[in-house]
CSV table of C-alpha atoms in Angstrom, one decimal:
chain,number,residue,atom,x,y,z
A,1341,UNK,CA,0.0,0.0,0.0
A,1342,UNK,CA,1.0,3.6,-0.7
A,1343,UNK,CA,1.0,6.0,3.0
A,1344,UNK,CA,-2.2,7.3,3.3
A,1345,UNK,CA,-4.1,4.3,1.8
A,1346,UNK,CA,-6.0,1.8,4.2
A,1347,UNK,CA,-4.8,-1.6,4.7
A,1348,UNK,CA,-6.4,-4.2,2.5
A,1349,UNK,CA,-7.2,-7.9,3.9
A,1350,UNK,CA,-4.6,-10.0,1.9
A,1351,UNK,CA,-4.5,-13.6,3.1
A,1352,UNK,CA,-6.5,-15.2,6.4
A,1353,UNK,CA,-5.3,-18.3,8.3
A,1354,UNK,CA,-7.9,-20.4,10.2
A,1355,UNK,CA,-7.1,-23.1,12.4
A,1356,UNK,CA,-8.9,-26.3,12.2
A,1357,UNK,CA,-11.6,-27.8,14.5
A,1358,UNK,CA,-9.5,-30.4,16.9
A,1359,UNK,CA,-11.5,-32.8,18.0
A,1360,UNK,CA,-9.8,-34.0,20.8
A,1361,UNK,CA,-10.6,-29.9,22.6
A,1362,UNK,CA,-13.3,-28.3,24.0
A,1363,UNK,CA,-13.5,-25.7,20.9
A,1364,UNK,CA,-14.2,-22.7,23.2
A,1365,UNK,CA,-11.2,-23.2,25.3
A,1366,UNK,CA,-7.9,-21.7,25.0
A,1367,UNK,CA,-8.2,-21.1,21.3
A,1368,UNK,CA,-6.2,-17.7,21.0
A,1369,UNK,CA,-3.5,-16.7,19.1
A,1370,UNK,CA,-1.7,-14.5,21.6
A,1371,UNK,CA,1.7,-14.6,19.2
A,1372,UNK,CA,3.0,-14.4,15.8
A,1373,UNK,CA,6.1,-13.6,14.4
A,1374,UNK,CA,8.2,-13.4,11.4
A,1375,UNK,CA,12.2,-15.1,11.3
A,1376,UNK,CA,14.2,-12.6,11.0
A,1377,UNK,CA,15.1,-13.3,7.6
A,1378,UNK,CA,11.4,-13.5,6.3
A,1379,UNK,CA,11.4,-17.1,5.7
A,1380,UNK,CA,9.1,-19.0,8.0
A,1381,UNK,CA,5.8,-17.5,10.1
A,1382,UNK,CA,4.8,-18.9,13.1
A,1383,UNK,CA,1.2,-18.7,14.6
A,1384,UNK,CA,0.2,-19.9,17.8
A,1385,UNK,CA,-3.4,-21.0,16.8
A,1386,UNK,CA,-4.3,-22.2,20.1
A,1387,UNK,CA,-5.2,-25.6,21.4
A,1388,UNK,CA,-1.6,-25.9,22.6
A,1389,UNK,CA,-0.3,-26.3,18.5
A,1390,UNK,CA,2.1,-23.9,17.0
A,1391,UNK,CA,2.5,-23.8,12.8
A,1392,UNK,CA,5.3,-23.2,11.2
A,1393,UNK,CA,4.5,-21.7,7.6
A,1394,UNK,CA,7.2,-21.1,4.7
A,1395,UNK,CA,7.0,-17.7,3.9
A,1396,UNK,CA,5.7,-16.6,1.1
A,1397,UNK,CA,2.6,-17.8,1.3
A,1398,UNK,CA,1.6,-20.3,-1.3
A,1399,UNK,CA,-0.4,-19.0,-3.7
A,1400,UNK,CA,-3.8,-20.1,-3.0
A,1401,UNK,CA,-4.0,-17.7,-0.3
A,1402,UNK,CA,-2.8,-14.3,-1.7
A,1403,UNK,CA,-5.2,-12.9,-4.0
A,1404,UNK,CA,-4.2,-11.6,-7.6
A,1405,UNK,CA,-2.1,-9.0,-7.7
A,1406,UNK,CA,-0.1,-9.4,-4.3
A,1407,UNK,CA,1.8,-12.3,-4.8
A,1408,UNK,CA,5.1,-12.0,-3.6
A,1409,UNK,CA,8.0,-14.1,-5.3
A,1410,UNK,CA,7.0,-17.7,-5.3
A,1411,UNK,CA,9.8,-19.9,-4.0
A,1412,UNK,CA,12.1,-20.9,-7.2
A,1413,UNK,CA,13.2,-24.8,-7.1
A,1414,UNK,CA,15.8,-23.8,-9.4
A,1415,UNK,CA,17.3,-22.2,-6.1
A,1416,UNK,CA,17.4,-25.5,-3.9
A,1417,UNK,CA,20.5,-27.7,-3.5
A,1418,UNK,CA,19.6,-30.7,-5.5
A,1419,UNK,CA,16.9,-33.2,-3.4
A,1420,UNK,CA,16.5,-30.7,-1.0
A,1421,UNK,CA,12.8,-29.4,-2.5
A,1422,UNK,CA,10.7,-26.7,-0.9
A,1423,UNK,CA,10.4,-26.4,3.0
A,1424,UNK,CA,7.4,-27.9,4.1
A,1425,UNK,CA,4.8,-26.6,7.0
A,1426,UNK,CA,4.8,-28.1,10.1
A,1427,UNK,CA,3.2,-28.1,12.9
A,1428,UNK,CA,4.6,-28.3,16.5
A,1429,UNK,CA,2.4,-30.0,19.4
A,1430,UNK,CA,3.5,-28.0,22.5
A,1431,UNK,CA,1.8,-29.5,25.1
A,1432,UNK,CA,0.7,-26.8,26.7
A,1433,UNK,CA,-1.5,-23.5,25.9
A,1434,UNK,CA,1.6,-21.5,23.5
A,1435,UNK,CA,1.8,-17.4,25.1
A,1436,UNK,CA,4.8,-16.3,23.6
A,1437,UNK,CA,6.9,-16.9,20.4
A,1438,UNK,CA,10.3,-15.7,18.9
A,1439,UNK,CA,12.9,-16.8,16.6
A,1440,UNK,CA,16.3,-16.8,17.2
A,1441,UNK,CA,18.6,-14.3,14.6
A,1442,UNK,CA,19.5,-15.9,11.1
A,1443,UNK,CA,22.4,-17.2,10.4
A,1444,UNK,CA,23.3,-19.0,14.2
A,1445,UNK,CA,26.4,-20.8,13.4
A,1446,UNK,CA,27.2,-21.2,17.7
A,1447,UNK,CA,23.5,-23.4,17.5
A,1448,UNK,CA,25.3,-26.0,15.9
A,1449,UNK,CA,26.1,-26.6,19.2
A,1450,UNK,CA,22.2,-27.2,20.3
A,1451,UNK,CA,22.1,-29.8,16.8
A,1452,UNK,CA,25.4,-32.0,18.3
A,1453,UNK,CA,23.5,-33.3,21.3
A,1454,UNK,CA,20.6,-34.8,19.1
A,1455,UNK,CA,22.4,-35.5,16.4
A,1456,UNK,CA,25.4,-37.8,15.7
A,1457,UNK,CA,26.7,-35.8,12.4
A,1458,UNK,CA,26.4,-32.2,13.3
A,1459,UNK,CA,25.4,-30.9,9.6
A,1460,UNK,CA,27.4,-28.1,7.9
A,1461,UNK,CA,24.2,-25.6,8.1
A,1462,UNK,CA,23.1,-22.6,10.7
A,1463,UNK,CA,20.2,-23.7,12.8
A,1464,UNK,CA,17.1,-21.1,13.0
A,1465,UNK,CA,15.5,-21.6,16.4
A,1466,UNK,CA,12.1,-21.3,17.8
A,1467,UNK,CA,11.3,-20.8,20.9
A,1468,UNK,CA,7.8,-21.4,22.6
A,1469,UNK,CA,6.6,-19.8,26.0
A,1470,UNK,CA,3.9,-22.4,27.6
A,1471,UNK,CA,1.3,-22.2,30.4
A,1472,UNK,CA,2.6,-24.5,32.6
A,1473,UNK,CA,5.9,-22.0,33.1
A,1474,UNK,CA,8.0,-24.7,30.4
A,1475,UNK,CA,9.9,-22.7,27.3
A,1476,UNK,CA,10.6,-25.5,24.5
A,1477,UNK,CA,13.1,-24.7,22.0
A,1478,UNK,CA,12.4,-26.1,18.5
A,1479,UNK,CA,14.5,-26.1,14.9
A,1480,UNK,CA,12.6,-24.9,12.7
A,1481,UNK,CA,13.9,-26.6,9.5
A,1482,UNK,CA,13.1,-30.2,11.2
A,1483,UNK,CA,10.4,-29.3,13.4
A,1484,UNK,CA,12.8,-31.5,16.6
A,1485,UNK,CA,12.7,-30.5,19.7
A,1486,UNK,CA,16.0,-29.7,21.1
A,1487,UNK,CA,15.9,-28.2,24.7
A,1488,UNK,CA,13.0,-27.6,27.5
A,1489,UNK,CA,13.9,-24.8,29.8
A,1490,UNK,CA,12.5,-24.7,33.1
A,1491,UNK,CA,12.8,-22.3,35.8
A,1492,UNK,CA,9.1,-20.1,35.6
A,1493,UNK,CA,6.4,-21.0,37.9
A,1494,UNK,CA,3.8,-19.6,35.7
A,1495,UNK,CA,2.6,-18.8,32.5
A,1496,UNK,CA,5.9,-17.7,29.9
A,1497,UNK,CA,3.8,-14.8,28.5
A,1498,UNK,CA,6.8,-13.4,25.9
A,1499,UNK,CA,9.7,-14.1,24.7
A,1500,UNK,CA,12.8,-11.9,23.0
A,1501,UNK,CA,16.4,-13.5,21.6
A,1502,UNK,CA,19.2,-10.6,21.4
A,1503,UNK,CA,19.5,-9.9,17.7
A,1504,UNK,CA,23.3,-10.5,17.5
A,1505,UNK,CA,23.1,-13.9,17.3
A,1506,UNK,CA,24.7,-14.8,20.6
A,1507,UNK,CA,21.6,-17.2,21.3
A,1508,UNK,CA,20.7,-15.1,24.6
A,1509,UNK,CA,17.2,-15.5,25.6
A,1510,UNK,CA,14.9,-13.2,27.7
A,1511,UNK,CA,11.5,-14.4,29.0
A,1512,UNK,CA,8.9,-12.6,30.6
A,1513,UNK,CA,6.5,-14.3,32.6
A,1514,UNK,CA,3.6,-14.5,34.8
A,1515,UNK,CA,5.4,-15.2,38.1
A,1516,UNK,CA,6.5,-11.6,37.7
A,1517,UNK,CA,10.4,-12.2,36.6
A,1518,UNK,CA,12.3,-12.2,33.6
A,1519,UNK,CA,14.8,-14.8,33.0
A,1520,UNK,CA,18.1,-14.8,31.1
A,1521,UNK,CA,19.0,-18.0,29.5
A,1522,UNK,CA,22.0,-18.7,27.4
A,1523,UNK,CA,21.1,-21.5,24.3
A,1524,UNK,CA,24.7,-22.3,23.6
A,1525,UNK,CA,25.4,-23.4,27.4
A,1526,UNK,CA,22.7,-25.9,27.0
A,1527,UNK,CA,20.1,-23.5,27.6
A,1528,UNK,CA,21.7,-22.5,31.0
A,1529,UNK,CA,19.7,-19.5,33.2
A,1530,UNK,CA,22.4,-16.9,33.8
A,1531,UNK,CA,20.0,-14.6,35.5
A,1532,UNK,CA,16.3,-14.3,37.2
A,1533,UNK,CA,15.6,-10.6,36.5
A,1534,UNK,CA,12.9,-9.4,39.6
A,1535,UNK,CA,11.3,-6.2,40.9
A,1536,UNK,CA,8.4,-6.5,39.0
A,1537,UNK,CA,5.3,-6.4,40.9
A,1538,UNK,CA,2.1,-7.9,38.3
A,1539,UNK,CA,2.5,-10.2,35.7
A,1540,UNK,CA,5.4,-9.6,33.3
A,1541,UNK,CA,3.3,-9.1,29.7
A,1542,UNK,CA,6.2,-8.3,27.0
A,1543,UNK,CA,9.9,-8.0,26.5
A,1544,UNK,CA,12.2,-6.6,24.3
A,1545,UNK,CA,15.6,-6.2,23.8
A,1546,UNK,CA,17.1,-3.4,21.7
A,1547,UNK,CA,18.6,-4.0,18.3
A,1548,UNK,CA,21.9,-2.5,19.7
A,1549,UNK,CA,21.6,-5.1,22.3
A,1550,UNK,CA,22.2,-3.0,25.1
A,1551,UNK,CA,18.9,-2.5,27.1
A,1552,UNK,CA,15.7,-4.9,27.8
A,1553,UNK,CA,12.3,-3.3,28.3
A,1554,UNK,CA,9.9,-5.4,30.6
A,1555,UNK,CA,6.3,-4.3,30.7
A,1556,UNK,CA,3.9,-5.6,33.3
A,1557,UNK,CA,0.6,-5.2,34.7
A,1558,UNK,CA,1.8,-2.0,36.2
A,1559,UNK,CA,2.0,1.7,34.9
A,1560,UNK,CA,5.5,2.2,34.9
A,1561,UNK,CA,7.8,0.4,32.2
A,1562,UNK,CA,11.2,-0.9,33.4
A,1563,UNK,CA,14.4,-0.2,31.5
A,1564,UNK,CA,17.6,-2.9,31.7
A,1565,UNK,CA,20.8,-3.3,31.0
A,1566,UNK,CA,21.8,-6.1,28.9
A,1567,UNK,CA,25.3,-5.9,30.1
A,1568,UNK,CA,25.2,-5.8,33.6
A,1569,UNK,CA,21.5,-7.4,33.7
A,1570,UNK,CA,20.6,-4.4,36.8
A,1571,UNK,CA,17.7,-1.6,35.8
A,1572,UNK,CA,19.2,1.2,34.5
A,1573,UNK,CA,15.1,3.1,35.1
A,1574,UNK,CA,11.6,3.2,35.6
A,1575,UNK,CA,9.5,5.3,32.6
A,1576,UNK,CA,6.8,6.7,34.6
A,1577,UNK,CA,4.0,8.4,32.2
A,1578,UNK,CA,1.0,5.5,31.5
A,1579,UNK,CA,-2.0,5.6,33.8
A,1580,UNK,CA,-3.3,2.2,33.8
A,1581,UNK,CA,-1.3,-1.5,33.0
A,1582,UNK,CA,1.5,-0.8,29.9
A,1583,UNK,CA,1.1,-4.4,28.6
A,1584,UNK,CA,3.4,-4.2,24.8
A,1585,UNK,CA,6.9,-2.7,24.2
A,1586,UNK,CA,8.6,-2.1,21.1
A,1587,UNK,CA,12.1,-0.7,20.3
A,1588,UNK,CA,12.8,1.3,17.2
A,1589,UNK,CA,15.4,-0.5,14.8
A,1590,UNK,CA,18.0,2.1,15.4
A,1591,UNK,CA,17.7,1.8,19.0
A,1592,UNK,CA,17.0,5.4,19.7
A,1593,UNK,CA,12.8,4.8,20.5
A,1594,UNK,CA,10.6,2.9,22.5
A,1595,UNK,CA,7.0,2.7,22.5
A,1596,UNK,CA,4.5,1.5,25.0
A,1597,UNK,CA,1.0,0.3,25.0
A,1598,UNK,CA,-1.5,0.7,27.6
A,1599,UNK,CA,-5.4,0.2,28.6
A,1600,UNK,CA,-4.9,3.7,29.1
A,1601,UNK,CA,-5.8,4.0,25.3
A,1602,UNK,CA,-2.1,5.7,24.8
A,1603,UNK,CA,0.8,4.6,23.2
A,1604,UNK,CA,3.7,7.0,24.9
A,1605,UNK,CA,7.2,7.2,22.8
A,1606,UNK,CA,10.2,7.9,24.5
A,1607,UNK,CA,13.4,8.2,24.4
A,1608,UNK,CA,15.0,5.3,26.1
A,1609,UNK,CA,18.5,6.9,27.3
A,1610,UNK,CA,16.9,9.6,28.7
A,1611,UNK,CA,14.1,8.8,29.8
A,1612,UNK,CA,11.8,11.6,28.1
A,1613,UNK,CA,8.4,11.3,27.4
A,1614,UNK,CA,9.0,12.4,23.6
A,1615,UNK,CA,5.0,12.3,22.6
A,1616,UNK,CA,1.5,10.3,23.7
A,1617,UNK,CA,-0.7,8.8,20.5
A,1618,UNK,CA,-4.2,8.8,21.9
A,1619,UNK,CA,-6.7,6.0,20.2
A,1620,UNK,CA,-9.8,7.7,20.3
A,1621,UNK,CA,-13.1,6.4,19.4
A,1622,UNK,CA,-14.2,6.8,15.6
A,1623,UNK,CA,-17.7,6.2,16.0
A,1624,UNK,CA,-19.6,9.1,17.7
A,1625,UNK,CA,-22.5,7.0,18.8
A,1626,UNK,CA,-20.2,4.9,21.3
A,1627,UNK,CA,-19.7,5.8,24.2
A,1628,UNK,CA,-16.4,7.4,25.3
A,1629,UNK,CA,-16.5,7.2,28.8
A,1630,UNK,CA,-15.8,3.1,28.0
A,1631,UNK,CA,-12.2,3.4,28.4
A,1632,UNK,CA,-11.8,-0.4,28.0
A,1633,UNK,CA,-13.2,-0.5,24.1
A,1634,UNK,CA,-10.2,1.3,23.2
A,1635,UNK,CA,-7.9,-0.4,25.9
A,1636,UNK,CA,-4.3,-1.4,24.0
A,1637,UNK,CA,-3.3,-4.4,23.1
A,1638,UNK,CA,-0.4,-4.8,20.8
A,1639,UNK,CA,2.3,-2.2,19.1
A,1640,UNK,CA,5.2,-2.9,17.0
A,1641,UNK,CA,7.6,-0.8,14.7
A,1642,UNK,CA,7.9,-1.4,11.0
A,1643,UNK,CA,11.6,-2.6,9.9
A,1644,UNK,CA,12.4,1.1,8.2
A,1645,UNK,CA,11.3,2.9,11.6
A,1646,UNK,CA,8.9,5.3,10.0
A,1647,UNK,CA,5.5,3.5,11.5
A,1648,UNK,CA,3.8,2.2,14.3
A,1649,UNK,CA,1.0,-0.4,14.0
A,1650,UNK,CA,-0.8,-0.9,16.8
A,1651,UNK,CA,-3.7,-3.5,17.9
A,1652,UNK,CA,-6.9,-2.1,20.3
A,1653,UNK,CA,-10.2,-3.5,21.7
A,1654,UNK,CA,-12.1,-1.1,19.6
A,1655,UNK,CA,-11.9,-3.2,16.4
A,1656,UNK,CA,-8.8,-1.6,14.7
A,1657,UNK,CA,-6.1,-2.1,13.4
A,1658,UNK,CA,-4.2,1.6,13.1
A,1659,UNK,CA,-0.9,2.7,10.8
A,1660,UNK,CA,0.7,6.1,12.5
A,1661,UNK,CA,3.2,7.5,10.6
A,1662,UNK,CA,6.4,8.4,13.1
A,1663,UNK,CA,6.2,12.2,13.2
A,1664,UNK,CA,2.0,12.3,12.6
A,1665,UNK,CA,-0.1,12.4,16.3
A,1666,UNK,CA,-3.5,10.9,14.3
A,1667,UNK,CA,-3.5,7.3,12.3
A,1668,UNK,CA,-2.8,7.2,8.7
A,1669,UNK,CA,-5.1,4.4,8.2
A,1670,UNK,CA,-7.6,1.6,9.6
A,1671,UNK,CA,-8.5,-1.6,9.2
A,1672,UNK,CA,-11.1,-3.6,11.3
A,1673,UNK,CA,-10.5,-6.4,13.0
A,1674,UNK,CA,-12.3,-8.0,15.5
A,1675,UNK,CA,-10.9,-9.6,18.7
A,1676,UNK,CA,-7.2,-8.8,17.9
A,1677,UNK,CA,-4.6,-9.4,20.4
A,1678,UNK,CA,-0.8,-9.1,18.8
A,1679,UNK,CA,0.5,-7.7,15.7
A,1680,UNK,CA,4.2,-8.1,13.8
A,1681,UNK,CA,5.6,-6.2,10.8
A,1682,UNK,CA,6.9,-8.4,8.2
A,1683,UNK,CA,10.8,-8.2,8.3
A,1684,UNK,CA,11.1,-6.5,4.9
A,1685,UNK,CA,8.3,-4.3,5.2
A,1686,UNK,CA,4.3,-4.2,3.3
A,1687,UNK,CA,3.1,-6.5,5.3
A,1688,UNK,CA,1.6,-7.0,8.8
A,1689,UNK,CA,1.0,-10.0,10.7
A,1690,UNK,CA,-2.3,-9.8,13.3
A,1691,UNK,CA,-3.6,-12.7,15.8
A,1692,UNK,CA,-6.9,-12.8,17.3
A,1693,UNK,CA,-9.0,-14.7,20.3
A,1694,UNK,CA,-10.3,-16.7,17.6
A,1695,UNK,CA,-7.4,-18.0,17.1
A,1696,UNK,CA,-7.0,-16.5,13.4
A,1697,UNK,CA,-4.1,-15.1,11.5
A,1698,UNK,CA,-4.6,-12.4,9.0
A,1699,UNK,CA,-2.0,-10.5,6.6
A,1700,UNK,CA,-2.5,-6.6,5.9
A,1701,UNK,CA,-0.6,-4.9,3.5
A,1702,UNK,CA,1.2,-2.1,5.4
A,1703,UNK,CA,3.0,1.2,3.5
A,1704,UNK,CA,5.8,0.8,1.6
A,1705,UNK,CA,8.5,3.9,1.3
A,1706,UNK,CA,11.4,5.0,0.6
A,1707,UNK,CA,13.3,5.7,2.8
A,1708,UNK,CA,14.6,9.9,3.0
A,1709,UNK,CA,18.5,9.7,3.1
A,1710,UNK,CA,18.4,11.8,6.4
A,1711,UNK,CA,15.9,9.3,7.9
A,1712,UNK,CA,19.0,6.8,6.5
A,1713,UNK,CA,21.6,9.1,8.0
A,1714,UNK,CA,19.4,9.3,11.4
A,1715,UNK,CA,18.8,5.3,11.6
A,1716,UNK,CA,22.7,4.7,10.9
A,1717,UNK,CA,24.2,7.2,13.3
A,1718,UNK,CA,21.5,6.3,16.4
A,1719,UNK,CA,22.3,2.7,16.1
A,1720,UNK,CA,25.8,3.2,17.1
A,1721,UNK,CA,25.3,6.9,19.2
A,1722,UNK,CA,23.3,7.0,22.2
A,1723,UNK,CA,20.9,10.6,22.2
A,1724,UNK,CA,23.8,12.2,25.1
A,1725,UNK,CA,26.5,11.2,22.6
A,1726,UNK,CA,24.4,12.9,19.6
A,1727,UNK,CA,23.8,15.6,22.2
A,1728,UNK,CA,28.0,16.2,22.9
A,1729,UNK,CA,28.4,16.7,19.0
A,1730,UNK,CA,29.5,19.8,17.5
A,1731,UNK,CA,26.6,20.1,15.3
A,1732,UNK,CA,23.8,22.6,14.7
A,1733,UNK,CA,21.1,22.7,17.5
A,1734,UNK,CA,18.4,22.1,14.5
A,1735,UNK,CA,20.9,18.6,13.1
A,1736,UNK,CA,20.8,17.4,16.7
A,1737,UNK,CA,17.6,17.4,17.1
A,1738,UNK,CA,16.5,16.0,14.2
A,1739,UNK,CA,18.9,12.6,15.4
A,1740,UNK,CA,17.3,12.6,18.7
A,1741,UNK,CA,13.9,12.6,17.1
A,1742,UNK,CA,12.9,15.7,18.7
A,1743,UNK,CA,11.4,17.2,15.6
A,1744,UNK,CA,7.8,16.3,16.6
């Protein structure tokens, strides 16, 4: 889609009937996500199953017009063939989803204590937060399970790997603690993260790998260090539970969600409240004194850093350009609970109670080459470094994003 136009419906994913469930139980899809190199999607659709898709879609699903570039076989090793979906039996009700970086050379490590011949490949990881407190690590390319980390007594709400490739793992949980665990020790816990005071919603690290944000069922947001693994602050500014997180991909933002209708963005080195995006009701006939219809539930960055999508329980999805304070454009969706930008932009991932999976196409830009400048510089310079430049007043704060 071009900015300004509204998102169109282009694929929808609907889980099966399983007979061996009570249909109306536990059939949400409170995760999706993308691998980092666009290759696989993975839905939790509920009933304690997790699907592993190839990415693109096949065909059938995408209507004329949108197809994206249909797997070549002229590009497979000889015998190897297209990857094929799978489907991955958790056990247990499946909160939280992420996939490790790609390529993981060090999780060859994970593949020589299953595997007699350790095969001359990177290993994409998935790893699956459950009810019962149990994270189970999967490879994605077999669909084996290769580790089961315990340590949570209660639900593993999300989950975030650092984006370096060092096969760190946060989890965020309902027993009100993060947890650190390190894949290529075995899936050793290096560090039980606490101070948190409700249930731990969502986590996630920063692409520069050097701070963690943790939102729970509380109004403040905590900021870590993913050095020293101690909070570095409290962002004090939402007035009800802040239950999504987000960091921009040049390190320099952060968004949160609320049920206080707001998403606040700030800047995460210095703490500042940079600007509030208010979801207000569209239809004037409802009644705004409901708080709850337009209470938050998911909010994510696009992979170019010039958009927010956000999920509410008003029926919308919304597109807010960076530097705008009212949506671009809407699309309805009923019951939605998480949303993900595909990794390569135009396309967004949503989940809903229903345990569906729909596909929105989502703008597509080009970059400005000062937004290009701005993304490169910030994802090396923290805002006090930018600050200690000697550069015009107006050039630094266009790099702190403080051009609102």
């Amino acid at each position: 889609m071009e900015a300004g136009e509204e998102p169109l419906l282009l694929a929808e994913l609907k889980p099966g009937r399983p007979h061996q469930f009570d249909w109306k139980s536990s059939c949400e899809t409170w995760s999706v996500a993308f691998s980092p190199d666009g290759s696989w999607f993975a839905w939790s659709q509920g009933h304690c199953i997790v699907k592993l898709i190839p990415w693109p879609l096949e065909e059938q699903f995408i209507p004329k017009g949108f197809e994206a570039k249909s797997r070549s076989s002229k590009n497979d090793p000889k015998g190897r063939g297209s990857p094929k979906e799978k489907t991955l039996d958790c056990g247990q009700i499946v909160w939280g989803l992420a996939f490790s970086p790609w390529p993981s050379p060090p999780s060859r490590k994970l593949w020589a204590r299953h595997h007699n011949q350790v095969p001359d490949v990177s290993c994409l990881i998935l790893a699956t937060g459950l009810n019962d407190g149990q994270i189970k690590i999967w490879e994605v390319q077999t669909g084996l399970l290769l580790l089961n980390l315990s340590g949570h007594q209660d639900v593993v709400r999300d989950l975030s790997f650092t984006p370096s490739g060092s096969l760190i793992l946060v989890s965020a949980s309902r027993d009100k603690t993060l947890r650190i665990w390190d894949l290529n020790k075995h899936g050793k816990q290096i560090q039980v993260l606490t101070g948190h005071l409700q249930w731990v919603y969502c986590c996630s690290i920063s692409p520069d790998c050097s701070m963690l944000c943790s939102a729970a069922g509380e109004k403040s947001v905590f900021l870590w260090s993913m050095r020293s693994y101690t909070l570095i602050r409290k962002l004090e500014g939402h007035q009800s539970s802040v239950v999504s997180c987000d960091f921009s991909p040049d390190s320099a933002l952060l968004v949160t969600a609320s049920y206080d209708t707001s998403v606040i963005m700030w800047d995460p080195y210095t703490g500042e409240r940079l600007r509030s995006l208010h979801h207000t009701q569209l239809d004037p006939a409802m009644d705004d004194s409901d708080v709850h219809m337009s209470s938050l539930r998911s909010v994510c960055f696009s992979p170019e850093g010039l958009y927010l999508a956000t999920v509410a329980d008003d029926r919308l999805l919304r597109i807010w350009a960076l530097e705008l304070k009212a949506p671009i454009a809407f699309a309805p969706m009923t019951n939605g609970l998480c949303c993900t930008f595909f990794p390569h932009g135009g396309i967004i991932a949503t989940g809903t109670r229903d345990g569906h999976v729909q596909f929105w196409t989502a703008p597509r830009v080009l970059s400005s080459l000062k937004h290009l400048c701005r993304k490169a510089l910030r994802s090396f310079l923290t805002t006090y470094q930018v600050l200690a430049l000697p550069i015009p007043k107006k050039m630094k704060e266009f790099l702190t994003y403080r051009t609102f």
